mmCIF file of C-alpha atoms in Angstrom:
data_model
loop_
_atom_site.group_PDB
_atom_site.id
_atom_site.type_symbol
_atom_site.label_atom_id
_atom_site.label_comp_id
_atom_site.label_asym_id
_atom_site.label_seq_id
_atom_site.Cartn_x
_atom_site.Cartn_y
_atom_site.Cartn_z
ATOM 1 C CA MET A 1 17.189 1.914 -24.056
ATOM 2 C CA ARG A 2 15.227 3.416 -26.612
ATOM 3 C CA LEU A 3 13.630 6.191 -25.609
ATOM 4 C CA LEU A 4 10.904 7.714 -27.475
ATOM 5 C CA ARG A 5 11.830 11.688 -27.603
ATOM 6 C CA LEU A 6 8.704 13.671 -26.560
ATOM 7 C CA ILE A 7 8.726 16.230 -23.838
ATOM 8 C CA VAL A 8 6.013 18.763 -22.561
ATOM 9 C CA MET A 9 6.066 21.526 -20.408
ATOM 10 C CA VAL A 10 2.976 22.597 -18.731
ATOM 11 C CA ALA A 11 2.812 25.808 -16.380
ATOM 12 C CA PHE A 12 6.198 24.588 -14.682
ATOM 13 C CA MET A 13 4.693 21.545 -12.840
ATOM 14 C CA VAL A 14 4.050 18.859 -14.893
ATOM 15 C CA ALA A 15 6.741 17.467 -17.348
ATOM 16 C CA ILE A 16 5.881 13.992 -19.568
ATOM 17 C CA GLU A 17 8.201 12.026 -21.166
ATOM 18 C CA GLN A 18 6.936 8.962 -24.034
ATOM 19 C CA VAL A 19 8.960 5.845 -23.200
ATOM 20 C CA SER A 20 9.346 2.334 -24.673
ATOM 21 C CA PRO A 21 7.467 -0.569 -22.890
ATOM 22 C CA GLU A 22 11.429 -1.416 -22.237
ATOM 23 C CA ALA A 23 12.209 1.621 -20.097
ATOM 24 C CA PHE A 24 8.936 1.768 -18.075
ATOM 25 C CA PRO A 25 10.033 0.453 -14.707
ATOM 26 C CA PRO A 26 7.850 -2.237 -12.560
ATOM 27 C CA GLN A 27 5.569 -1.458 -10.067
ATOM 28 C CA ASP A 28 3.548 -2.691 -7.294
ATOM 29 C CA ASN A 29 0.224 -1.141 -8.889
ATOM 30 C CA LEU A 30 -0.449 -3.955 -11.478
ATOM 31 C CA PHE A 31 -2.754 -1.889 -13.462
ATOM 32 C CA GLN A 32 0.299 0.552 -13.552
ATOM 33 C CA THR A 33 2.923 -2.139 -15.416
ATOM 34 C CA ALA A 34 4.015 -2.246 -19.108
ATOM 35 C CA PHE A 35 2.995 -5.807 -18.618
ATOM 36 C CA TRP A 36 -0.892 -4.799 -18.100
ATOM 37 C CA GLY A 37 -0.411 -2.122 -20.830
ATOM 38 C CA THR A 38 1.134 -4.642 -23.220
ATOM 39 C CA PHE A 39 -1.471 -7.209 -22.665
ATOM 40 C CA LYS A 40 -4.242 -4.718 -22.954
ATOM 41 C CA LYS A 41 -3.049 -4.138 -26.517
ATOM 42 C CA PHE A 42 -4.564 -7.807 -27.543
ATOM 43 C CA ALA A 43 -7.696 -6.436 -26.543
ATOM 44 C CA GLY A 44 -7.660 -3.553 -29.144
ATOM 45 C CA GLN A 45 -6.403 -0.549 -26.644
ATOM 46 C CA GLU A 46 -3.111 1.059 -27.623
ATOM 47 C CA PRO A 47 -1.093 1.855 -24.578
ATOM 48 C CA ARG A 48 1.388 4.515 -24.042
ATOM 49 C CA PHE A 49 4.108 5.149 -21.615
ATOM 50 C CA PHE A 50 5.056 8.022 -19.962
ATOM 51 C CA SER A 51 7.725 9.431 -17.196
ATOM 52 C CA THR A 52 6.377 12.074 -15.770
ATOM 53 C CA THR A 53 7.988 14.669 -13.572
ATOM 54 C CA PHE A 54 5.934 16.760 -11.189
ATOM 55 C CA THR A 55 7.414 19.812 -9.623
ATOM 56 C CA ASP A 56 5.668 21.205 -6.554
ATOM 57 C CA ASP A 57 6.684 25.149 -6.182
ATOM 58 C CA ASP A 58 5.530 25.508 -3.039
ATOM 59 C CA ALA A 59 6.955 22.811 -1.705
ATOM 60 C CA LEU A 60 10.337 22.927 -3.709
ATOM 61 C CA SER A 61 10.498 19.459 -4.558
ATOM 62 C CA ALA A 62 9.838 17.239 -7.473
ATOM 63 C CA TYR A 63 9.004 13.535 -7.928
ATOM 64 C CA THR A 64 9.452 11.238 -11.131
ATOM 65 C CA PHE A 65 6.701 8.562 -11.345
ATOM 66 C CA PRO A 66 5.820 6.594 -13.952
ATOM 67 C CA PHE A 67 2.436 6.934 -15.736
ATOM 68 C CA MET A 68 0.303 4.683 -18.632
ATOM 69 C CA ILE A 69 -2.535 5.487 -20.377
ATOM 70 C CA LEU A 70 -4.720 3.277 -22.891
ATOM 71 C CA LEU A 71 -6.154 4.806 -25.972
ATOM 72 C CA ARG A 72 -9.475 3.463 -26.247
ATOM 73 C CA GLN A 73 -11.235 3.203 -29.421
ATOM 74 C CA ARG A 74 -15.040 4.354 -29.916
ATOM 75 C CA HIS A 75 -17.925 3.224 -32.234
ATOM 76 C CA ASP A 76 -18.025 6.470 -33.921
ATOM 77 C CA GLY A 77 -13.856 6.895 -34.716
ATOM 78 C CA SER A 78 -13.144 8.693 -31.925
ATOM 79 C CA CYS A 79 -11.460 7.260 -28.507
ATOM 80 C CA TYR A 80 -10.626 8.428 -24.856
ATOM 81 C CA ALA A 81 -7.605 7.825 -22.521
ATOM 82 C CA TYR A 82 -7.908 5.841 -19.764
ATOM 83 C CA ALA A 83 -5.402 5.904 -17.155
ATOM 84 C CA PRO A 84 -6.123 2.762 -14.556
ATOM 85 C CA LYS A 85 -5.175 3.239 -10.998
ATOM 86 C CA ALA A 86 -3.234 6.539 -11.761
ATOM 87 C CA PRO A 87 -1.316 8.486 -11.098
ATOM 88 C CA SER A 88 1.421 6.258 -8.589
ATOM 89 C CA ILE A 89 2.002 9.421 -6.286
ATOM 90 C CA SER A 90 1.524 9.995 -3.049
ATOM 91 C CA LEU A 91 -0.122 13.522 -2.293
ATOM 92 C CA PRO A 92 -2.096 15.628 0.249
ATOM 93 C CA ALA A 93 -5.533 15.969 -0.899
ATOM 94 C CA GLU A 94 -5.463 19.714 -1.806
ATOM 95 C CA LYS A 95 -2.522 19.079 -4.529
ATOM 96 C CA ARG A 96 -4.184 16.154 -6.419
ATOM 97 C CA GLY A 97 -6.776 18.324 -8.373
ATOM 98 C CA THR A 98 -3.754 20.167 -9.749
ATOM 99 C CA LEU A 99 -1.605 17.457 -10.705
ATOM 100 C CA LEU A 100 -4.203 15.813 -12.718
ATOM 101 C CA GLU A 101 -5.579 19.259 -14.597
ATOM 102 C CA GLU A 102 -1.776 19.716 -15.425
ATOM 103 C CA LEU A 103 -1.135 15.792 -16.523
ATOM 104 C CA ALA A 104 -4.444 15.891 -18.417
ATOM 105 C CA LEU A 105 -2.987 19.128 -20.201
ATOM 106 C CA ALA A 106 0.386 17.768 -20.840
ATOM 107 C CA VAL A 107 -1.045 14.778 -22.334
ATOM 108 C CA ARG A 108 -2.923 16.428 -24.720
ATOM 109 C CA ASN A 109 -0.255 16.610 -26.843
ATOM 110 C CA CYS A 110 0.535 13.332 -26.846
ATOM 111 C CA VAL A 111 -3.090 11.632 -28.069
ATOM 112 C CA PRO A 112 -4.847 11.549 -30.981
ATOM 113 C CA GLU A 113 -6.679 15.122 -32.374
ATOM 114 C CA ASN A 114 -10.191 13.147 -31.921
ATOM 115 C CA CYS A 115 -9.313 11.848 -28.461
ATOM 116 C CA ILE A 116 -12.164 13.014 -25.984
ATOM 117 C CA CYS A 117 -11.158 12.754 -22.424
ATOM 118 C CA LEU A 118 -8.321 11.718 -20.192
ATOM 119 C CA ARG A 119 -10.233 9.654 -17.779
ATOM 120 C CA PHE A 120 -8.447 8.680 -14.469
ATOM 121 C CA ASP A 121 -9.028 5.529 -12.194
ATOM 122 C CA LEU A 122 -7.508 7.400 -9.036
ATOM 123 C CA ALA A 123 -5.274 5.250 -7.206
ATOM 124 C CA TRP A 124 -5.884 7.791 -4.271
ATOM 125 C CA ARG A 125 -8.225 6.680 -1.508
ATOM 126 C CA SER A 126 -11.309 8.936 -1.268
ATOM 127 C CA ARG A 127 -11.365 11.686 1.416
ATOM 128 C CA TYR A 128 -14.146 10.827 2.734
ATOM 129 C CA GLY A 129 -14.861 8.255 4.808
ATOM 130 C CA GLY A 130 -17.930 5.905 6.165
ATOM 131 C CA ASP A 131 -20.366 4.469 3.908
ATOM 132 C CA GLU A 132 -22.546 7.189 2.569
ATOM 133 C CA ILE A 133 -21.893 8.500 -0.801
ATOM 134 C CA VAL A 134 -20.634 11.844 -1.373
ATOM 135 C CA LYS A 135 -22.715 13.803 -4.013
ATOM 136 C CA ALA A 136 -20.692 14.197 -6.954
ATOM 137 C CA GLU A 137 -20.939 17.797 -7.183
ATOM 138 C CA THR A 138 -19.461 18.177 -3.863
ATOM 139 C CA ALA A 139 -16.318 15.779 -4.671
ATOM 140 C CA GLN A 140 -15.954 17.878 -8.035
ATOM 141 C CA LEU A 141 -16.057 21.444 -6.380
ATOM 142 C CA ALA A 142 -13.142 19.967 -4.358
ATOM 143 C CA LEU A 143 -11.229 18.197 -6.267
ATOM 144 C CA ASN A 144 -11.154 21.350 -8.853
ATOM 145 C CA TRP A 145 -9.943 23.640 -5.704
ATOM 146 C CA GLY A 146 -7.481 25.415 -6.750
ATOM 147 C CA THR A 147 -6.763 24.060 -10.356
ATOM 148 C CA LYS A 148 -7.003 26.664 -13.199
ATOM 149 C CA THR A 149 -9.436 25.467 -15.214
ATOM 150 C CA HIS A 150 -11.710 23.614 -13.060
ATOM 151 C CA ASN A 151 -12.786 21.219 -15.709
ATOM 152 C CA LEU A 152 -12.098 17.726 -13.709
ATOM 153 C CA ARG A 153 -15.518 16.036 -13.876
ATOM 154 C CA LYS A 154 -16.875 12.883 -11.985
ATOM 155 C CA ALA A 155 -17.621 10.021 -14.376
ATOM 156 C CA SER A 156 -21.289 8.916 -14.344
ATOM 157 C CA GLY A 157 -19.889 5.682 -13.840
ATOM 158 C CA ASN A 158 -16.376 3.761 -12.486
ATOM 159 C CA HIS A 159 -14.521 1.460 -14.578
ATOM 160 C CA LEU A 160 -13.146 -0.296 -11.638
ATOM 161 C CA ALA A 161 -15.094 -0.256 -8.072
ATOM 162 C CA PRO A 162 -14.359 2.075 -5.663
ATOM 163 C CA ASP A 163 -14.779 0.272 -3.044
ATOM 164 C CA THR A 164 -12.511 -2.841 -1.995
ATOM 165 C CA VAL A 165 -11.414 -4.774 0.753
ATOM 166 C CA ILE A 166 -7.346 -4.766 1.207
ATOM 167 C CA ILE A 167 -5.991 -7.936 4.036
ATOM 168 C CA ASN A 168 -2.726 -6.881 5.483
ATOM 169 C CA LEU A 169 -0.357 -10.063 5.078
ATOM 170 C CA SER A 170 2.320 -8.416 6.738
ATOM 171 C CA LEU A 171 0.253 -9.781 9.772
ATOM 172 C CA THR A 172 0.844 -13.211 11.344
ATOM 173 C CA PRO A 173 -1.652 -15.989 10.175
ATOM 174 C CA GLU A 174 -2.894 -16.268 13.464
ATOM 175 C CA GLN A 175 -3.585 -12.276 13.545
ATOM 176 C CA ILE A 176 -5.357 -12.324 10.346
ATOM 177 C CA LEU A 177 -7.714 -15.317 11.145
ATOM 178 C CA SER A 178 -8.583 -13.427 14.440
ATOM 179 C CA ARG A 179 -9.588 -10.342 12.330
ATOM 180 C CA MET A 180 -12.369 -12.515 10.451
ATOM 181 C CA ARG A 181 -16.007 -13.047 11.127
ATOM 182 C CA GLY A 182 -16.369 -15.902 13.358
ATOM 183 C CA THR A 183 -18.553 -17.247 10.460
ATOM 184 C CA THR A 184 -16.178 -16.804 7.883
ATOM 185 C CA ARG A 185 -13.453 -18.492 10.101
ATOM 186 C CA ASN A 186 -15.755 -21.707 10.660
ATOM 187 C CA CYS A 187 -16.346 -22.019 6.960
ATOM 188 C CA ILE A 188 -12.646 -22.055 6.585
ATOM 189 C CA ARG A 189 -12.243 -24.938 9.041
ATOM 190 C CA ARG A 190 -15.583 -26.626 7.164
ATOM 191 C CA ALA A 191 -13.119 -26.645 3.932
ATOM 192 C CA TYR A 192 -10.609 -28.140 5.648
ATOM 193 C CA ARG A 193 -12.696 -31.198 7.517
ATOM 194 C CA SER A 194 -14.473 -31.715 3.748
ATOM 195 C CA GLU A 195 -10.688 -32.699 2.669
ATOM 196 C CA ILE A 196 -10.531 -30.023 0.172
ATOM 197 C CA ASP A 197 -8.170 -30.839 -2.340
ATOM 198 C CA PHE A 198 -6.393 -27.305 -3.590
ATOM 199 C CA ALA A 199 -4.037 -26.601 -6.199
ATOM 200 C CA VAL A 200 -1.652 -23.994 -7.848
ATOM 201 C CA GLY A 201 -1.310 -23.766 -11.401
ATOM 202 C CA GLY A 202 -1.429 -21.619 -14.554
ATOM 203 C CA ILE A 203 -2.542 -21.981 -18.222
ATOM 204 C CA ASP A 204 -2.263 -26.051 -17.699
ATOM 205 C CA MET A 205 -5.446 -25.500 -15.491
ATOM 206 C CA LEU A 206 -7.151 -22.889 -17.369
ATOM 207 C CA HIS A 207 -9.635 -24.826 -19.431
ATOM 208 C CA ASP A 208 -10.973 -26.648 -16.847
ATOM 209 C CA TRP A 209 -11.289 -23.536 -14.500
ATOM 210 C CA TYR A 210 -12.514 -21.317 -17.652
ATOM 211 C CA GLY A 211 -15.501 -23.789 -17.859
ATOM 212 C CA LEU A 212 -16.471 -22.885 -14.387
ATOM 213 C CA TYR A 213 -15.853 -19.296 -14.670
ATOM 214 C CA GLU A 214 -18.306 -19.062 -17.693
ATOM 215 C CA GLU A 215 -21.016 -21.388 -16.194
ATOM 216 C CA THR A 216 -21.081 -19.344 -13.507
ATOM 217 C CA ALA A 217 -21.169 -15.606 -15.186
ATOM 218 C CA LYS A 218 -23.622 -16.972 -17.213
ATOM 219 C CA ARG A 219 -25.674 -18.314 -14.198
ATOM 220 C CA LYS A 220 -25.255 -15.125 -12.345
ATOM 221 C CA GLY A 221 -26.173 -12.314 -15.619
ATOM 222 C CA PHE A 222 -22.510 -10.988 -15.374
ATOM 223 C CA TYR A 223 -19.891 -9.763 -18.439
ATOM 224 C CA TYR A 224 -17.267 -12.657 -18.818
ATOM 225 C CA GLU A 225 -13.870 -12.756 -20.908
ATOM 226 C CA SER A 226 -13.421 -15.499 -23.420
ATOM 227 C CA GLU A 227 -11.068 -18.135 -23.019
ATOM 228 C CA GLU A 228 -8.643 -16.600 -25.633
ATOM 229 C CA TYR A 229 -8.297 -13.513 -23.041
ATOM 230 C CA PHE A 230 -7.034 -15.762 -20.899
ATOM 231 C CA ASN A 231 -4.660 -17.859 -22.945
ATOM 232 C CA THR A 232 -3.252 -14.266 -24.084
ATOM 233 C CA LEU A 233 -3.153 -13.356 -20.560
ATOM 234 C CA PHE A 234 -0.937 -16.513 -19.426
ATOM 235 C CA SER A 235 1.082 -16.569 -22.806
ATOM 236 C CA HIS A 236 2.059 -12.879 -22.429
ATOM 237 C CA LYS A 237 3.526 -14.003 -19.196
ATOM 238 C CA ARG A 238 6.073 -16.076 -20.691
ATOM 239 C CA ILE A 239 6.505 -13.707 -23.441
ATOM 240 C CA GLN A 240 7.456 -10.660 -21.294
ATOM 241 C CA GLU A 241 9.371 -12.782 -18.599
ATOM 242 C CA ASN A 242 11.739 -13.415 -21.392
ATOM 243 C CA THR A 243 11.596 -10.001 -23.239
ATOM 244 C CA PHE A 244 11.751 -7.131 -20.724
ATOM 245 C CA HIS A 245 14.398 -6.518 -18.560
ATOM 246 C CA GLU A 246 14.741 -4.673 -15.573
ATOM 247 C CA PRO A 247 15.152 -1.244 -15.743
ATOM 248 C CA PRO A 248 17.340 1.216 -13.726
ATOM 249 C CA PRO A 249 14.943 3.013 -10.371
ATOM 250 C CA HIS A 250 12.911 5.662 -11.278
ATOM 251 C CA LYS A 251 14.957 8.948 -10.584
ATOM 252 C CA LYS A 252 14.001 10.890 -7.991
ATOM 253 C CA ILE A 253 15.371 14.179 -7.943
ATOM 254 C CA GLU A 254 16.987 15.772 -4.845
ATOM 255 C CA THR A 255 14.958 18.942 -3.394
ATOM 256 C CA LYS A 256 14.138 20.252 0.045
ATOM 257 C CA LYS A 257 10.983 18.064 0.882
ATOM 258 C CA GLU A 258 10.542 14.645 -0.324
ATOM 259 C CA ILE A 259 7.258 13.206 -1.958
ATOM 260 C CA ILE A 260 7.302 9.850 -1.033
ATOM 261 C CA PRO A 261 6.362 7.068 -4.054
ATOM 262 C CA LEU A 262 3.530 4.533 -3.675
ATOM 263 C CA ALA A 263 5.700 1.981 -4.727
ATOM 264 C CA ALA A 264 9.517 1.065 -5.541
ATOM 265 C CA PRO A 265 10.801 -1.005 -8.802
ATOM 266 C CA ALA A 266 9.243 -4.369 -8.452
ATOM 267 C CA PRO A 267 9.490 -7.715 -10.104
ATOM 268 C CA LEU A 268 7.177 -8.525 -13.066
ATOM 269 C CA PRO A 269 3.392 -9.518 -12.201
ATOM 270 C CA GLN A 270 2.542 -13.055 -11.963
ATOM 271 C CA PHE A 271 -0.797 -14.769 -12.706
ATOM 272 C CA HIS A 272 -1.863 -17.953 -10.768
ATOM 273 C CA ILE A 273 -5.075 -20.487 -11.296
ATOM 274 C CA MET A 274 -5.955 -21.739 -8.006
ATOM 275 C CA THR A 275 -8.658 -24.221 -7.771
ATOM 276 C CA ALA A 276 -10.512 -26.139 -5.407
ATOM 277 C CA SER A 277 -11.583 -29.733 -5.736
ATOM 278 C CA LYS A 278 -13.197 -32.659 -4.002
ATOM 279 C CA SER A 279 -13.021 -36.370 -5.598
ATOM 280 C CA GLY A 280 -11.903 -35.074 -8.483
ATOM 281 C CA LYS A 281 -15.024 -32.451 -9.200
ATOM 282 C CA LEU A 282 -13.927 -29.094 -9.614
ATOM 283 C CA LEU A 283 -15.592 -26.736 -7.040
ATOM 284 C CA SER A 284 -14.073 -23.133 -7.269
ATOM 285 C CA GLY A 285 -11.303 -21.778 -8.856
ATOM 286 C CA ILE A 286 -9.783 -18.052 -8.839
ATOM 287 C CA ILE A 287 -6.943 -16.083 -10.711
ATOM 288 C CA ILE A 288 -4.674 -14.118 -8.472
ATOM 289 C CA ALA A 289 -2.189 -11.457 -9.841
ATOM 290 C CA LEU A 290 0.507 -11.033 -7.717
ATOM 291 C CA SER A 291 2.478 -7.400 -8.395
ATOM 292 C CA GLY A 292 5.762 -6.827 -6.077
ATOM 293 C CA HIS A 293 4.167 -6.431 -2.665
ATOM 294 C CA ASN A 294 0.398 -6.371 -3.872
ATOM 295 C CA ALA A 295 -1.428 -9.351 -4.643
ATOM 296 C CA TYR A 296 -5.160 -8.801 -6.528
ATOM 297 C CA TYR A 297 -7.820 -11.498 -6.519
ATOM 298 C CA MET A 298 -9.174 -11.338 -10.390
ATOM 299 C CA TYR A 299 -11.571 -13.498 -11.519
ATOM 300 C CA ALA A 300 -13.650 -16.654 -10.292
ATOM 301 C CA GLY A 301 -15.981 -19.347 -10.518
ATOM 302 C CA SER A 302 -17.434 -21.485 -8.647
ATOM 303 C CA SER A 303 -19.996 -24.264 -8.521
ATOM 304 C CA GLU A 304 -23.828 -25.151 -7.468
ATOM 305 C CA ASP A 305 -22.392 -28.308 -6.617
ATOM 306 C CA LEU A 306 -21.266 -29.308 -2.579
ATOM 307 C CA LYS A 307 -21.702 -25.271 -1.754
ATOM 308 C CA GLU A 308 -22.487 -26.788 1.930
ATOM 309 C CA LEU A 309 -18.748 -27.621 1.823
ATOM 310 C CA MET A 310 -17.342 -24.141 1.906
ATOM 311 C CA ALA A 311 -14.773 -24.077 -1.156
ATOM 312 C CA ASN A 312 -14.805 -20.517 -1.908
ATOM 313 C CA TYR A 313 -13.913 -20.125 1.935
ATOM 314 C CA GLY A 314 -11.254 -22.311 1.874
ATOM 315 C CA LEU A 315 -9.362 -21.197 -1.507
ATOM 316 C CA GLN A 316 -9.607 -17.524 -0.005
ATOM 317 C CA TRP A 317 -7.504 -18.580 2.625
ATOM 318 C CA GLU A 318 -5.242 -20.624 0.578
ATOM 319 C CA ALA A 319 -4.721 -17.285 -1.321
ATOM 320 C CA VAL A 320 -4.061 -15.390 1.506
ATOM 321 C CA ARG A 321 -0.990 -18.009 2.484
ATOM 322 C CA PHE A 322 -0.115 -18.063 -1.350
ATOM 323 C CA ALA A 323 0.084 -14.556 -1.693
ATOM 324 C CA ARG A 324 1.929 -14.031 2.111
ATOM 325 C CA SER A 325 4.636 -16.770 1.174
ATOM 326 C CA LYS A 326 5.333 -14.692 -2.372
ATOM 327 C CA GLY A 327 6.379 -11.704 -0.026
ATOM 328 C CA CYS A 328 3.040 -9.873 -0.831
ATOM 329 C CA THR A 329 1.739 -7.269 2.102
ATOM 330 C CA ASN A 330 -1.320 -6.612 0.909
ATOM 331 C CA TYR A 331 -4.488 -9.049 -0.874
ATOM 332 C CA ASP A 332 -6.859 -6.766 -2.920
ATOM 333 C CA LEU A 333 -10.246 -8.482 -2.778
ATOM 334 C CA MET A 334 -11.006 -6.011 -5.686
ATOM 335 C CA GLY A 335 -14.997 -4.734 -5.385
ATOM 336 C CA ILE A 336 -17.525 -4.891 -3.066
ATOM 337 C CA PRO A 337 -20.748 -2.752 -2.862
ATOM 338 C CA PRO A 338 -20.193 1.078 -1.419
ATOM 339 C CA ASN A 339 -22.061 -0.636 2.125
ATOM 340 C CA GLY A 340 -23.845 -3.475 3.807
ATOM 341 C CA ASP A 341 -27.135 -2.635 2.286
ATOM 342 C CA THR A 342 -29.483 -6.206 1.916
ATOM 343 C CA SER A 343 -31.366 -4.890 -1.041
ATOM 344 C CA ASN A 344 -28.377 -4.194 -2.939
ATOM 345 C CA PRO A 345 -28.128 -7.170 -5.768
ATOM 346 C CA MET A 346 -24.464 -7.951 -4.556
ATOM 347 C CA ALA A 347 -24.933 -7.682 -1.116
ATOM 348 C CA GLY A 348 -23.857 -11.391 -0.570
ATOM 349 C CA LEU A 349 -20.675 -10.415 -2.245
ATOM 350 C CA TYR A 350 -20.294 -7.856 0.403
ATOM 351 C CA LEU A 351 -20.799 -10.233 3.194
ATOM 352 C CA PHE A 352 -18.333 -12.598 1.695
ATOM 353 C CA LYS A 353 -15.425 -10.447 1.446
ATOM 354 C CA THR A 354 -15.807 -7.952 4.432
ATOM 355 C CA GLY A 355 -16.093 -11.479 6.463
ATOM 356 C CA PHE A 356 -12.086 -11.853 6.000
ATOM 357 C CA GLY A 357 -11.374 -9.051 8.240
ATOM 358 C CA GLY A 358 -9.509 -6.905 5.566
ATOM 359 C CA GLU A 359 -9.926 -2.808 5.564
ATOM 360 C CA LYS A 360 -12.755 -1.807 3.699
ATOM 361 C CA VAL A 361 -11.151 0.859 1.524
ATOM 362 C CA ARG A 362 -12.879 3.615 -0.830
ATOM 363 C CA PHE A 363 -10.905 4.921 -3.767
ATOM 364 C CA ALA A 364 -11.656 8.102 -5.214
ATOM 365 C CA GLY A 365 -13.529 6.860 -8.363
ATOM 366 C CA THR A 366 -13.135 7.415 -11.759
ATOM 367 C CA TRP A 367 -12.593 11.017 -13.073
ATOM 368 C CA ASP A 368 -12.635 12.968 -16.755
ATOM 369 C CA TYR A 369 -10.793 15.727 -17.887
ATOM 370 C CA PRO A 370 -12.612 16.486 -21.102
ATOM 371 C CA TYR A 371 -10.553 17.871 -24.223
ATOM 372 C CA ASP A 372 -13.833 18.436 -26.630
ATOM 373 C CA GLU A 373 -16.678 19.496 -24.499
ATOM 374 C CA LYS A 374 -19.325 18.753 -27.647
ATOM 375 C CA ARG A 375 -18.124 15.195 -28.015
ATOM 376 C CA TYR A 376 -17.768 14.504 -24.029
ATOM 377 C CA ALA A 377 -21.464 15.783 -23.661
ATOM 378 C CA TYR A 378 -22.652 13.027 -26.250
ATOM 379 C CA PHE A 379 -19.859 10.702 -24.634
ATOM 380 C CA ASN A 380 -21.389 11.478 -20.977
ATOM 381 C CA LEU A 381 -24.747 10.716 -21.959
ATOM 382 C CA GLU A 382 -24.317 7.561 -23.873
ATOM 383 C CA GLU A 383 -22.733 6.199 -20.684
ATOM 384 C CA GLN A 384 -25.427 6.892 -18.519
ATOM 385 C CA MET A 385 -27.859 5.389 -20.744
ATOM 386 C CA ARG A 386 -25.649 2.537 -21.043
#
C-alpha cells in the first residue's frame, strides 16, 4: 500500500495525510469513495484523497475518516476544490463549523496556489426543520459560531439538491407500501396489472437506455451527459473491481468519548440499469447505484407513450425490491423541490417522489471556504449570473 506522505497539522484539531486511491477505504457514502473520485477523473476533474483525523480537545476524543476532493478547472486557469457529500463524520451541530474551518485550512497546503476555495456539499442534515427556507445570513452566522476566521460562506447555489426523499429499506415490503400515498400504491398496482416487463442489467442495456434518457432530457430542457460518460461509468466499474483491493478498516483512536462514524467499510459501488417495457417497447429506464447500505436513484428517462400504464411507478417499486435484496437499508431518491409549492416547475417531481412514503430530508447544502477573496468575489458573481 503506497501512501503519499503529506501531513499537515492545524491548531491541533485536524491532521490530513494524502493517500493513494487504493488506500482509501470503501464506505456507504457513494460520493466519497475512491470509485467516484477516480471516475470523475475521466470528466476532467482531479481527485485527491486524504486520511483525516479530527481531534476534539473538549471531548478528549478523535476520529480518523476518509475525505476526498475534486479539483475543478475554470475558464481563467484557476480552480476550486469540491468535496461532494463530505465530511463523512457525525458531529453535534455546534462543532461542525470548527471542523470545516480547520479542514479547509489544512487542505490549503495540498491544492494549487490558484485554488479559489474549498467547496463542501455537506453530508449533514440541516439543523433547521420544516418546509421554510432559512435565510443564508442566519445559517451562515450559526455555522461560523465558534470558528476563528468566521469565513464559511453559503454558496449562491447548490451542486446537489439539498432536499430529498430517503426510503427506509430495513422495513418489510408491506410496511414500505403502507407508508406510500394511496395514489402511488394504485399506480404501482396499475403497472403490474398492465403486465409491464421489468429487467435489470448493465452496459449491455446502455445504448437503448441512453436513447430514452437523451430524448427525455431534450423534451424537458434538462442538462444531460453524453453516452460516452455512461460507457466510462460502467467500464470503470469493471476496471476497479479487478484493480482495487480491500484496505484495512480506517483507524479509530481509543479515547474517553467516541465520535460515531457515518459508515463502516463497504463493498465497491455497483451500478445497474433497470428498465420497464411493454411488448418490446422501452417505456422507462433508470440507473441506480448501490454503495454499501445506501442505494441512489441516479439517472432516468421515460417515454411519452403509454404513460397511462404507470411504468415509472412500477419501476421504482422494482428498484426498492432490488436494492433491498442486495442488503441496502436506505434508498435516496436524490433531489426534490424544497416544498410542495404547485407553482414550482418541478412540482410533479415532488409529488412523484414523496408519494413513495420515504422520509423528507433536508441536507445543509453547499458551503464555501474562500482562499482568495478577490477571485472568490468574481467566482461568486459568475455563479449568481449563471
